[in-house]
GROMACS .gro file of C-alpha atoms in nm:
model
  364
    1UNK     CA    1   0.458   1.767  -2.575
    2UNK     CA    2   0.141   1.653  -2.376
    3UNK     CA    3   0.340   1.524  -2.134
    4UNK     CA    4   0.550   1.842  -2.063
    5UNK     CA    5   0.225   2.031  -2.080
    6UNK     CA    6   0.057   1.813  -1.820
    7UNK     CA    7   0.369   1.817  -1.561
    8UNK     CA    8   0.399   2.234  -1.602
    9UNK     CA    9  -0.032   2.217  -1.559
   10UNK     CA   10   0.072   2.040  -1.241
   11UNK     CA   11   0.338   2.254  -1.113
   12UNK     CA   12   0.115   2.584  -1.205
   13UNK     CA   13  -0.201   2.468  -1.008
   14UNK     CA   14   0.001   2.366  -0.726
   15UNK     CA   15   0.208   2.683  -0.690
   16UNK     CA   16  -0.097   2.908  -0.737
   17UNK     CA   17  -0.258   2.741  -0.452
   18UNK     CA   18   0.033   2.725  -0.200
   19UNK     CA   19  -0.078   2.983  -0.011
   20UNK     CA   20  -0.396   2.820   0.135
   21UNK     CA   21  -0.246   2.549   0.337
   22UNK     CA   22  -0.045   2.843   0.497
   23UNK     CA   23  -0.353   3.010   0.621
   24UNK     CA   24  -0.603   2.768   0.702
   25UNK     CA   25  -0.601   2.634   1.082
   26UNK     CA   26  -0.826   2.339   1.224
   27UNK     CA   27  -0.987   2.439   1.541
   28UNK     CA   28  -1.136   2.190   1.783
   29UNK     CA   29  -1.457   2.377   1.965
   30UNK     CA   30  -1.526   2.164   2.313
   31UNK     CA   31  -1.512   1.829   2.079
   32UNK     CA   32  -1.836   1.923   1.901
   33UNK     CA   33  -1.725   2.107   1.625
   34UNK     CA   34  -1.435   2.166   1.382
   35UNK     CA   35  -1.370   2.449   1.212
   36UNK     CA   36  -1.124   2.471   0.903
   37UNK     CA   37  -1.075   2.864   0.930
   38UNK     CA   38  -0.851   3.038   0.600
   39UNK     CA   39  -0.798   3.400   0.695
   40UNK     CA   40  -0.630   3.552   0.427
   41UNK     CA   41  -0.451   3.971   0.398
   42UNK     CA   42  -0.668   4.211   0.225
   43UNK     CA   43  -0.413   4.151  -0.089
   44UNK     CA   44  -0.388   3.798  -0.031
   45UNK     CA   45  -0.803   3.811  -0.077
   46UNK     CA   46  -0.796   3.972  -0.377
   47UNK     CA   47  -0.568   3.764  -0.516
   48UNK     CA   48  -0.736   3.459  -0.385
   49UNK     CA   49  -1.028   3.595  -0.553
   50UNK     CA   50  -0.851   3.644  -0.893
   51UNK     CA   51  -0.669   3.275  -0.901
   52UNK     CA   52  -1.016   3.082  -0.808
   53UNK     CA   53  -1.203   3.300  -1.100
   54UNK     CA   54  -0.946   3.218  -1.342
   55UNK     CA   55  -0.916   2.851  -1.226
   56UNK     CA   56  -1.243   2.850  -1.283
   57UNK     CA   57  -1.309   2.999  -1.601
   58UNK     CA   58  -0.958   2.870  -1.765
   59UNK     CA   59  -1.015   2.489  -1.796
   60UNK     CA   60  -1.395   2.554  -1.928
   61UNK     CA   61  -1.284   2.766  -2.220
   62UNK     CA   62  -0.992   2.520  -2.323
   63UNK     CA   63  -1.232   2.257  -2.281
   64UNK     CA   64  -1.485   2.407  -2.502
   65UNK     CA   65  -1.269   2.519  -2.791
   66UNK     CA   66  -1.051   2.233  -2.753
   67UNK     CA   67  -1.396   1.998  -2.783
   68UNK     CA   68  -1.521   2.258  -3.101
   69UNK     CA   69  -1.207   2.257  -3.318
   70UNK     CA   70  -1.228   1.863  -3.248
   71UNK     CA   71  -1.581   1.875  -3.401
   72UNK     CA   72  -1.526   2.089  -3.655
   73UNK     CA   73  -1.194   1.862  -3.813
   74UNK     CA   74  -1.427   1.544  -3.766
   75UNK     CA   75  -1.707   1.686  -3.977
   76UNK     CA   76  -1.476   1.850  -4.244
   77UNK     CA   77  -1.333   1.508  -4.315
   78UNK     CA   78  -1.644   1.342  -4.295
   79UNK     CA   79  -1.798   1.578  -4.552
   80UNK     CA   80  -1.492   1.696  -4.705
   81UNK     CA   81  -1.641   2.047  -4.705
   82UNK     CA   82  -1.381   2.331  -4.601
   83UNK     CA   83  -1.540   2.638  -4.556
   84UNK     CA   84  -1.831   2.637  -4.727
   85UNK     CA   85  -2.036   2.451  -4.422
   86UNK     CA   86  -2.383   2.612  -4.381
   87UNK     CA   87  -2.481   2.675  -4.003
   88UNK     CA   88  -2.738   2.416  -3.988
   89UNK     CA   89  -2.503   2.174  -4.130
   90UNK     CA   90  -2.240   2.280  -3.846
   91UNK     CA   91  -2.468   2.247  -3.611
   92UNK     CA   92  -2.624   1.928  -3.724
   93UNK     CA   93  -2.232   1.779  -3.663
   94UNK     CA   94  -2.177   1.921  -3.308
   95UNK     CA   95  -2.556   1.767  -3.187
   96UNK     CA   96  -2.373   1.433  -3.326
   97UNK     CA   97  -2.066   1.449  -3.136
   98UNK     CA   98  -2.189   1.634  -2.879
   99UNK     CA   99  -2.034   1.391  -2.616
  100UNK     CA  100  -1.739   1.560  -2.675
  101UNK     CA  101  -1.849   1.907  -2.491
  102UNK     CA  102  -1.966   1.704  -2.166
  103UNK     CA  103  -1.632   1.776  -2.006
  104UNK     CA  104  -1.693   2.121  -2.057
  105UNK     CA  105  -1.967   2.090  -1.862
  106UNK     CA  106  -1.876   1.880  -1.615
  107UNK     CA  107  -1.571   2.185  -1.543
  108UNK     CA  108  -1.837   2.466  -1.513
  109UNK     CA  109  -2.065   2.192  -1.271
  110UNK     CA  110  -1.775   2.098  -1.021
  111UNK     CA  111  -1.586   2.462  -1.047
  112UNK     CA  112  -1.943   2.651  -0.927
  113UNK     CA  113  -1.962   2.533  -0.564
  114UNK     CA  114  -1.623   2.623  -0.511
  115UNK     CA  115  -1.622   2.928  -0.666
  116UNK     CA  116  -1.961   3.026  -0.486
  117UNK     CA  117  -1.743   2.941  -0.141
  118UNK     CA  118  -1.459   3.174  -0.224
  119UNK     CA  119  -1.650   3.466  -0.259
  120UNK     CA  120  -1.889   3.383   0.033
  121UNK     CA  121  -1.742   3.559   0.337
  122UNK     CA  122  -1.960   3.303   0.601
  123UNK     CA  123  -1.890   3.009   0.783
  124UNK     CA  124  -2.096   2.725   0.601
  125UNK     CA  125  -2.220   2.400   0.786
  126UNK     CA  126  -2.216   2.062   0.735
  127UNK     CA  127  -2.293   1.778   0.864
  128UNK     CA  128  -1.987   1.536   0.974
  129UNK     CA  129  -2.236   1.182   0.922
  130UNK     CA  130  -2.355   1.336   0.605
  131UNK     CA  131  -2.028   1.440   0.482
  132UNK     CA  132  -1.849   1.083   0.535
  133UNK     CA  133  -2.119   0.914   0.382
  134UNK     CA  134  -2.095   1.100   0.064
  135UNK     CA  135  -1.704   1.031   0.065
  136UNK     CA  136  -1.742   0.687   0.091
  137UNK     CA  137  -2.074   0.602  -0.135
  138UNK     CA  138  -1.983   0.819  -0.444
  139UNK     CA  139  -1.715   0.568  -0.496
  140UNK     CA  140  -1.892   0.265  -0.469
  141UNK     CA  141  -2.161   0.431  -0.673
  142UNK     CA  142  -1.912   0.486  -0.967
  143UNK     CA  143  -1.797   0.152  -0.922
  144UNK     CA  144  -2.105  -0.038  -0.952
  145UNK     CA  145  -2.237   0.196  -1.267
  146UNK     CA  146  -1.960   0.158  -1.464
  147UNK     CA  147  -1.905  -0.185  -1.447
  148UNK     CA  148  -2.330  -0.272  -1.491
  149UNK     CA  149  -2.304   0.011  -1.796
  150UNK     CA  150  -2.009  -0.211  -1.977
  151UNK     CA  151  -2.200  -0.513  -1.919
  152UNK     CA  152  -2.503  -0.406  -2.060
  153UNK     CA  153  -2.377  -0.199  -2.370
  154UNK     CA  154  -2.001  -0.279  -2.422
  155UNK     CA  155  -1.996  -0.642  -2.283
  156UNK     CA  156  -1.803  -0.794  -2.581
  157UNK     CA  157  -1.514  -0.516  -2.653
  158UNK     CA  158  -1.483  -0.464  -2.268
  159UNK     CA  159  -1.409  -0.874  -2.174
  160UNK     CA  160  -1.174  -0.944  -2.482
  161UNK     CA  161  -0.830  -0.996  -2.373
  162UNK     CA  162  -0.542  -1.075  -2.605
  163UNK     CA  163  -0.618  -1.428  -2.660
  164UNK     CA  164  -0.918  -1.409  -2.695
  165UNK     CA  165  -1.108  -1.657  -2.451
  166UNK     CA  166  -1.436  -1.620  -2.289
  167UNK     CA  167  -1.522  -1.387  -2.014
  168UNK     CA  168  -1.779  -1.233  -1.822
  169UNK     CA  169  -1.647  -0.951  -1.641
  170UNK     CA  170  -1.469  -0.643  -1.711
  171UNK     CA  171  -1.130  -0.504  -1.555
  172UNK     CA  172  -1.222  -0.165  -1.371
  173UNK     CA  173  -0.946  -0.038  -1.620
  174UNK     CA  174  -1.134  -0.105  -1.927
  175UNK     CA  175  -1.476  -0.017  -1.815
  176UNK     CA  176  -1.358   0.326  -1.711
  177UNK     CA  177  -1.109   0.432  -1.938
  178UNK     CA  178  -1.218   0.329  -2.316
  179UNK     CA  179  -1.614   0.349  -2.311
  180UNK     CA  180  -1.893   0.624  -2.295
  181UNK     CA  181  -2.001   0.764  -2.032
  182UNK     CA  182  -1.846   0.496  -1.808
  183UNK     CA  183  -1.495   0.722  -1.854
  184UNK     CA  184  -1.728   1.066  -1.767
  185UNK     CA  185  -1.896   0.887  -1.477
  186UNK     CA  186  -1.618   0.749  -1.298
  187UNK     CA  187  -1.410   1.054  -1.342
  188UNK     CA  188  -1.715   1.302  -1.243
  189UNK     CA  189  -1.750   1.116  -0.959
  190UNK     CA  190  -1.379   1.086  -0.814
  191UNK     CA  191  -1.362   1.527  -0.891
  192UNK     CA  192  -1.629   1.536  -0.639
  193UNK     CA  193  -1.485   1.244  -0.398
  194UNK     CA  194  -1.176   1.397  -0.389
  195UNK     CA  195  -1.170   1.705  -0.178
  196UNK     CA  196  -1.379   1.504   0.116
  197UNK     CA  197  -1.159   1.242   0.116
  198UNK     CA  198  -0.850   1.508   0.130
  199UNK     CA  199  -1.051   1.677   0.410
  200UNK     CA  200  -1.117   1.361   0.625
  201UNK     CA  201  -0.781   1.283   0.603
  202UNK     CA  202  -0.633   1.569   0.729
  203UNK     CA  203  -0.904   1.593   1.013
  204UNK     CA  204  -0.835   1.242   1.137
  205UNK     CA  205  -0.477   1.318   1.126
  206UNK     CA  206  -0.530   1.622   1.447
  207UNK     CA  207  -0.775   1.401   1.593
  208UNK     CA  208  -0.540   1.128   1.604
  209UNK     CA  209  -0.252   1.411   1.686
  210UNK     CA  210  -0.498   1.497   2.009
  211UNK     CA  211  -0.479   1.161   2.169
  212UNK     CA  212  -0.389   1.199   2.549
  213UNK     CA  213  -0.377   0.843   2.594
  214UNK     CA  214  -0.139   0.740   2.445
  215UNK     CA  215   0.227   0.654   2.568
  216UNK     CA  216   0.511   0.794   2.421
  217UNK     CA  217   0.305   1.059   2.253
  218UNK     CA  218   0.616   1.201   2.035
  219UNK     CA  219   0.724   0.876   1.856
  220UNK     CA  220   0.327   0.813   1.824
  221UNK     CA  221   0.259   1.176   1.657
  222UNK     CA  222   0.572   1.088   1.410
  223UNK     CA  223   0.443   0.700   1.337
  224UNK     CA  224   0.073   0.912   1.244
  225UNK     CA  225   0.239   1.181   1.047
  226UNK     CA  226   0.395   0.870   0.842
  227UNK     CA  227   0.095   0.727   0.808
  228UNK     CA  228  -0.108   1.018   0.711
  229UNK     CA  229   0.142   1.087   0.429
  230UNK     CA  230   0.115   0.783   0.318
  231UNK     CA  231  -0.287   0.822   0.290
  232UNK     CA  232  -0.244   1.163   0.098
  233UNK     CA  233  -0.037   0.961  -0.123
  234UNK     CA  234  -0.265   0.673  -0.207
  235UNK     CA  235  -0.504   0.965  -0.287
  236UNK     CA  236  -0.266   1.156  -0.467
  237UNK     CA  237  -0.190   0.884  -0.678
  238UNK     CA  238  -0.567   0.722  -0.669
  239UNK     CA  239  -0.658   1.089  -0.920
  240UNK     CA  240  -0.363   1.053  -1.138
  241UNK     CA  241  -0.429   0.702  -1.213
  242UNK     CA  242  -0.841   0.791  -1.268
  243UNK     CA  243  -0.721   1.101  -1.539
  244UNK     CA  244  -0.447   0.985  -1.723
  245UNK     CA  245  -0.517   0.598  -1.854
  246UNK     CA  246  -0.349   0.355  -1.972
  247UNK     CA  247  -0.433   0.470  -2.332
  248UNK     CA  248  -0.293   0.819  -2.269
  249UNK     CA  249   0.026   0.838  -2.082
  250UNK     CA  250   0.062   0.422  -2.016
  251UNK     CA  251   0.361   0.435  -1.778
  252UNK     CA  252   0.164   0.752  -1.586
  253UNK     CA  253  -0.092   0.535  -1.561
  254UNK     CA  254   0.083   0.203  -1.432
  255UNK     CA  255   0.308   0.393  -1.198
  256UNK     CA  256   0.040   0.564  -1.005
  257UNK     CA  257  -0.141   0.249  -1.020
  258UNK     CA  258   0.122   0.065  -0.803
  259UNK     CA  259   0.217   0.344  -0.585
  260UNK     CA  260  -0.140   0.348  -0.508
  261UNK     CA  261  -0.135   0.036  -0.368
  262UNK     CA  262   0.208   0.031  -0.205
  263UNK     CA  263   0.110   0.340  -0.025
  264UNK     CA  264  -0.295   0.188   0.048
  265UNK     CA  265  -0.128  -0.143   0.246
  266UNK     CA  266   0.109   0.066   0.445
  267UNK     CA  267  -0.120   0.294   0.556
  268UNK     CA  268  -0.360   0.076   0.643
  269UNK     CA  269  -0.060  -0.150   0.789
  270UNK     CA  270   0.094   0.142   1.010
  271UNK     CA  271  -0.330   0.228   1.090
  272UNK     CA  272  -0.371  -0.139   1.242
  273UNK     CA  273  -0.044  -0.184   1.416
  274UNK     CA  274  -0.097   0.081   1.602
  275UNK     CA  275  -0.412   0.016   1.695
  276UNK     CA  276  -0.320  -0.297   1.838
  277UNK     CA  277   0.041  -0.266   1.945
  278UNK     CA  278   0.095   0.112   2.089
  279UNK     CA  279   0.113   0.084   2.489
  280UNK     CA  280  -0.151   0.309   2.647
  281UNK     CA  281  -0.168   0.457   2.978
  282UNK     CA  282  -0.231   0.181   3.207
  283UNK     CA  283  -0.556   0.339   3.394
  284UNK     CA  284  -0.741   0.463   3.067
  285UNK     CA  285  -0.850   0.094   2.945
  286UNK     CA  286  -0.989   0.072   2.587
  287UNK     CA  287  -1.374   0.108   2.523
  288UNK     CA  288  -1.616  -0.052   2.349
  289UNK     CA  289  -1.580   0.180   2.046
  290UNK     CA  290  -1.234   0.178   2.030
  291UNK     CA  291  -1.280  -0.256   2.038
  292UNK     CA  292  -1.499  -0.244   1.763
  293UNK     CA  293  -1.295   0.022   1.500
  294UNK     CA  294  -0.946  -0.171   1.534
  295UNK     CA  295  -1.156  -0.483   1.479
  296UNK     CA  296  -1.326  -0.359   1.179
  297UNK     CA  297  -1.006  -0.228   1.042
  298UNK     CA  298  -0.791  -0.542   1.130
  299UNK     CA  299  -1.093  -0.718   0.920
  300UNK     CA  300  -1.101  -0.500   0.636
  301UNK     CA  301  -0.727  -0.531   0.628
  302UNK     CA  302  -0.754  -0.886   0.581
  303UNK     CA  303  -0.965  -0.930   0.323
  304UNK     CA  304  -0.820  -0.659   0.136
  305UNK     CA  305  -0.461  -0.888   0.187
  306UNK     CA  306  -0.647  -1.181   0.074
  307UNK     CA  307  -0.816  -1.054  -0.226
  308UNK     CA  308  -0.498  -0.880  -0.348
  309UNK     CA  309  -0.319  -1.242  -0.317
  310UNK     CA  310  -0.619  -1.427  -0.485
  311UNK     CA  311  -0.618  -1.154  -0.802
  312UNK     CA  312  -0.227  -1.226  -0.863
  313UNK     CA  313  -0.315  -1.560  -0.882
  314UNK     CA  314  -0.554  -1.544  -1.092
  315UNK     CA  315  -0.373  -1.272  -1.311
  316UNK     CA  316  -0.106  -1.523  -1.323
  317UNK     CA  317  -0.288  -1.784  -1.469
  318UNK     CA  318  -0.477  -1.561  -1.715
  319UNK     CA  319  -0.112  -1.468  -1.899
  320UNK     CA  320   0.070  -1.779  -1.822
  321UNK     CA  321  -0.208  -2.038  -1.980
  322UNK     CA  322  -0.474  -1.783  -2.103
  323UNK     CA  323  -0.788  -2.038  -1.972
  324UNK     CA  324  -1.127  -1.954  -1.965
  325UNK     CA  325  -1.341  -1.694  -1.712
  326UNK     CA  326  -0.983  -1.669  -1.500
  327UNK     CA  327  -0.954  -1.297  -1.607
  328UNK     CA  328  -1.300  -1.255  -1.502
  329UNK     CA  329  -1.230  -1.396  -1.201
  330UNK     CA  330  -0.926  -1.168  -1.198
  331UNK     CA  331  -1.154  -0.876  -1.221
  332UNK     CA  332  -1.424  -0.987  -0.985
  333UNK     CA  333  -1.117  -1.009  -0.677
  334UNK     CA  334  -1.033  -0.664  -0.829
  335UNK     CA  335  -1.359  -0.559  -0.765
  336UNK     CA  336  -1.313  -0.654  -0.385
  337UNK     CA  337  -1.013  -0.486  -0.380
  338UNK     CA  338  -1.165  -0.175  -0.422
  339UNK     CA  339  -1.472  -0.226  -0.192
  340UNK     CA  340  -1.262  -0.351   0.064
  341UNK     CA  341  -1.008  -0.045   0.034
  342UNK     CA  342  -1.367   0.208   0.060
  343UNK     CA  343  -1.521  -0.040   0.375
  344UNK     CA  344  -1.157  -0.008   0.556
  345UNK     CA  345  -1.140   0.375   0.535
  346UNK     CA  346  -1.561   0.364   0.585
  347UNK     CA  347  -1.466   0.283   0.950
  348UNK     CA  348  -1.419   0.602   1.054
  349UNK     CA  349  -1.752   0.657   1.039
  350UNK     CA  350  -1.761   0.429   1.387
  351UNK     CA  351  -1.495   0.614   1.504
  352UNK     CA  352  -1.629   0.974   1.486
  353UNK     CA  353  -2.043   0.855   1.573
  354UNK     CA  354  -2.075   1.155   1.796
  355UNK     CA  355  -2.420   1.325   1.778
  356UNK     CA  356  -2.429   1.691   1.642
  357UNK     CA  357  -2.072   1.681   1.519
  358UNK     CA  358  -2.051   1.939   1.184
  359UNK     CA  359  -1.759   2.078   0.986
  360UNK     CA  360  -1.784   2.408   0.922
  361UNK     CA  361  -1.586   2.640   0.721
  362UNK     CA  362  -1.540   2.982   0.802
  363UNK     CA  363  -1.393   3.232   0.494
  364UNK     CA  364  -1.272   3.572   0.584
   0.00000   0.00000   0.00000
């Protein structure tokens, strides 16, 4: 049932928001600024209006009474007391399970800034270095506290492996998928990573779409367009595998996990090649910037390679002769894995350093 319900959630959200992508355009003002622009009918407004509220206000309710009925069974069979539960005694039981009603609030937190956006008819500016680095630390920042906050409360339960030898570091599966408030962190923090990252891609797809440079400019806008897709994948699949674990829907879970990374390499595969192997126009030489991104991304590349070939190895040895501190050392390469992934796609930072660049987003 929860698995019909989550697929029909999926197809509901998406069809109730096909309309946007419709209306929204990208404009490119004299290379200084870019403007996503959604102008919507009068009755395509209203609507708009109507679906955000009730996106809005719909998970937040389930949420809540979902997260109160929960309370209310656990403290009935704790006290085996029916209906006769005073309110003091009710509320005594919600205070102690209270983590249960964070994800409530974590809806209403991440649902107010976009719902304060719809219904502002303005165009609303942001910084382009200030927006990328946001992107790319909130990862890194859920990263590094989930894995400290299993170390320092749930070291034991999150190294055990099923043989049961010594460890000292976590998988980035257990620390953010079984424990409290690792799971809340990590999720929290990909919700509000998620749209940014969605936006940058799209943006770097016209700028790369722009390039007058470039020979063959067709066949290059078709290779991008490949790659690009393969990017919104990696995403796509990057929030599936961060909200349904392994402990939930398990082959969800493992199938996102590897089209994740099938889709991350060839990306960043189809990214580097064409960097390095697409002919130019032979009078328009490349510059120093353009030296230093396809080197930083050709690096990044690498080491991502390397430390996905090093983790297998060690993963192999782990369930093949179950020895000492390899699993750790499986989860430390897994740890570069991910930093190396967030440090490739970081490199567009060098690619867009213009001065005074903003996004802005105009609503009518």
């Amino acid at each position: 049932m929860s698995k019909i319900f989550t697929i029909v959630l999926l197809i509901f959200t998406i069809s109730t928001n096909i309309y946007d992508p419709i209306y929204r355009r990208l404009l490119d003002e004299d290379d200084k600024r870019i403007w996503p622009i959604a102008l919507y009918p009068s009755n395509l407004r209203l609507f708009n209006y109507i679906i955000h509220t009730f996106h809005f206000l719909a998970p937040f309710v389930i949420n809540l009474i979902s997260a109160i009925v929960l309370i209310t069974k656990r403290s009935r069979q704790k006290s085996n007391v029916h209906a006769s539960q005073t309110f003091i005694e009710t509320f005594k039981k919600i205070k102690e399970n209270s983590h249960l009603l964070t994800a409530p609030v974590v809806v209403v937190i991440l649902g107010i800034p976009r719902l304060i956006i719809v219904f502002l008819s303005k165009c609303i500016h942001i910084s382009m270095s200030q927006f990328l680095w946001f992107a790319y630390i909130v990862p890194c920042f859920a990263l590094f506290s989930c894995v400290s906050l299993s170390l320092m409360k749930d070291f034991e339960k999150s190294t055990r492996t099923h043989c049961n030898v010594t460890n000292f570091l976590p998988s980035i599966s257990a620390s953010i998928s079984e424990y409290e408030p690792q799971r809340f962190i990590w999720r929290l923090c990909f919700a509000l990573d998620s749209i940014p990252r969605y936006i940058i891609a799209y943006l770097q797809l016209n700028h790369l779409l722009n390039r007058h440079h470039i020979e063959y400019p067709e066949h290059f806008a078709l290779v991008q367009i490949a790659s690009s897709t393969f990017h919104f994948l990696e995403l796509t699949f990057l929030l599936l595998l961060t909200y349904v674990s392994s402990r939930e829907i398990k082959w969800i879970h493992e199938y996102s996990f590897i089209s994740f990374m099938i889709c991350s390499l060839a990306h960043m595969l189809l990214t580097v090649s064409t960097d390095y192997l697409w002919p130019r126009i032979m009078h328009i030489p490349l510059n120093e910037q353009e030296k230093s991104v396809r080197s930083k991304r050709l690096t990044w590349f690498t080491l991502n390679i390397v430390s996905i070939s090093i983790s297998f190895y060690f993963y192999y040895r782990h369930v093949t002769f179950c020895e000492p501190y390899i699993y750790s050392m499986f989860c430390l390469f897994e740890y570069i894995i991910v930093i190396t992934n967030i440090a490739y796609h970081s490199v567009i930072m060098n690619e867009w350093d213009r001065q005074g660049v903003q996004i802005q987003f105009l609503i009518k």
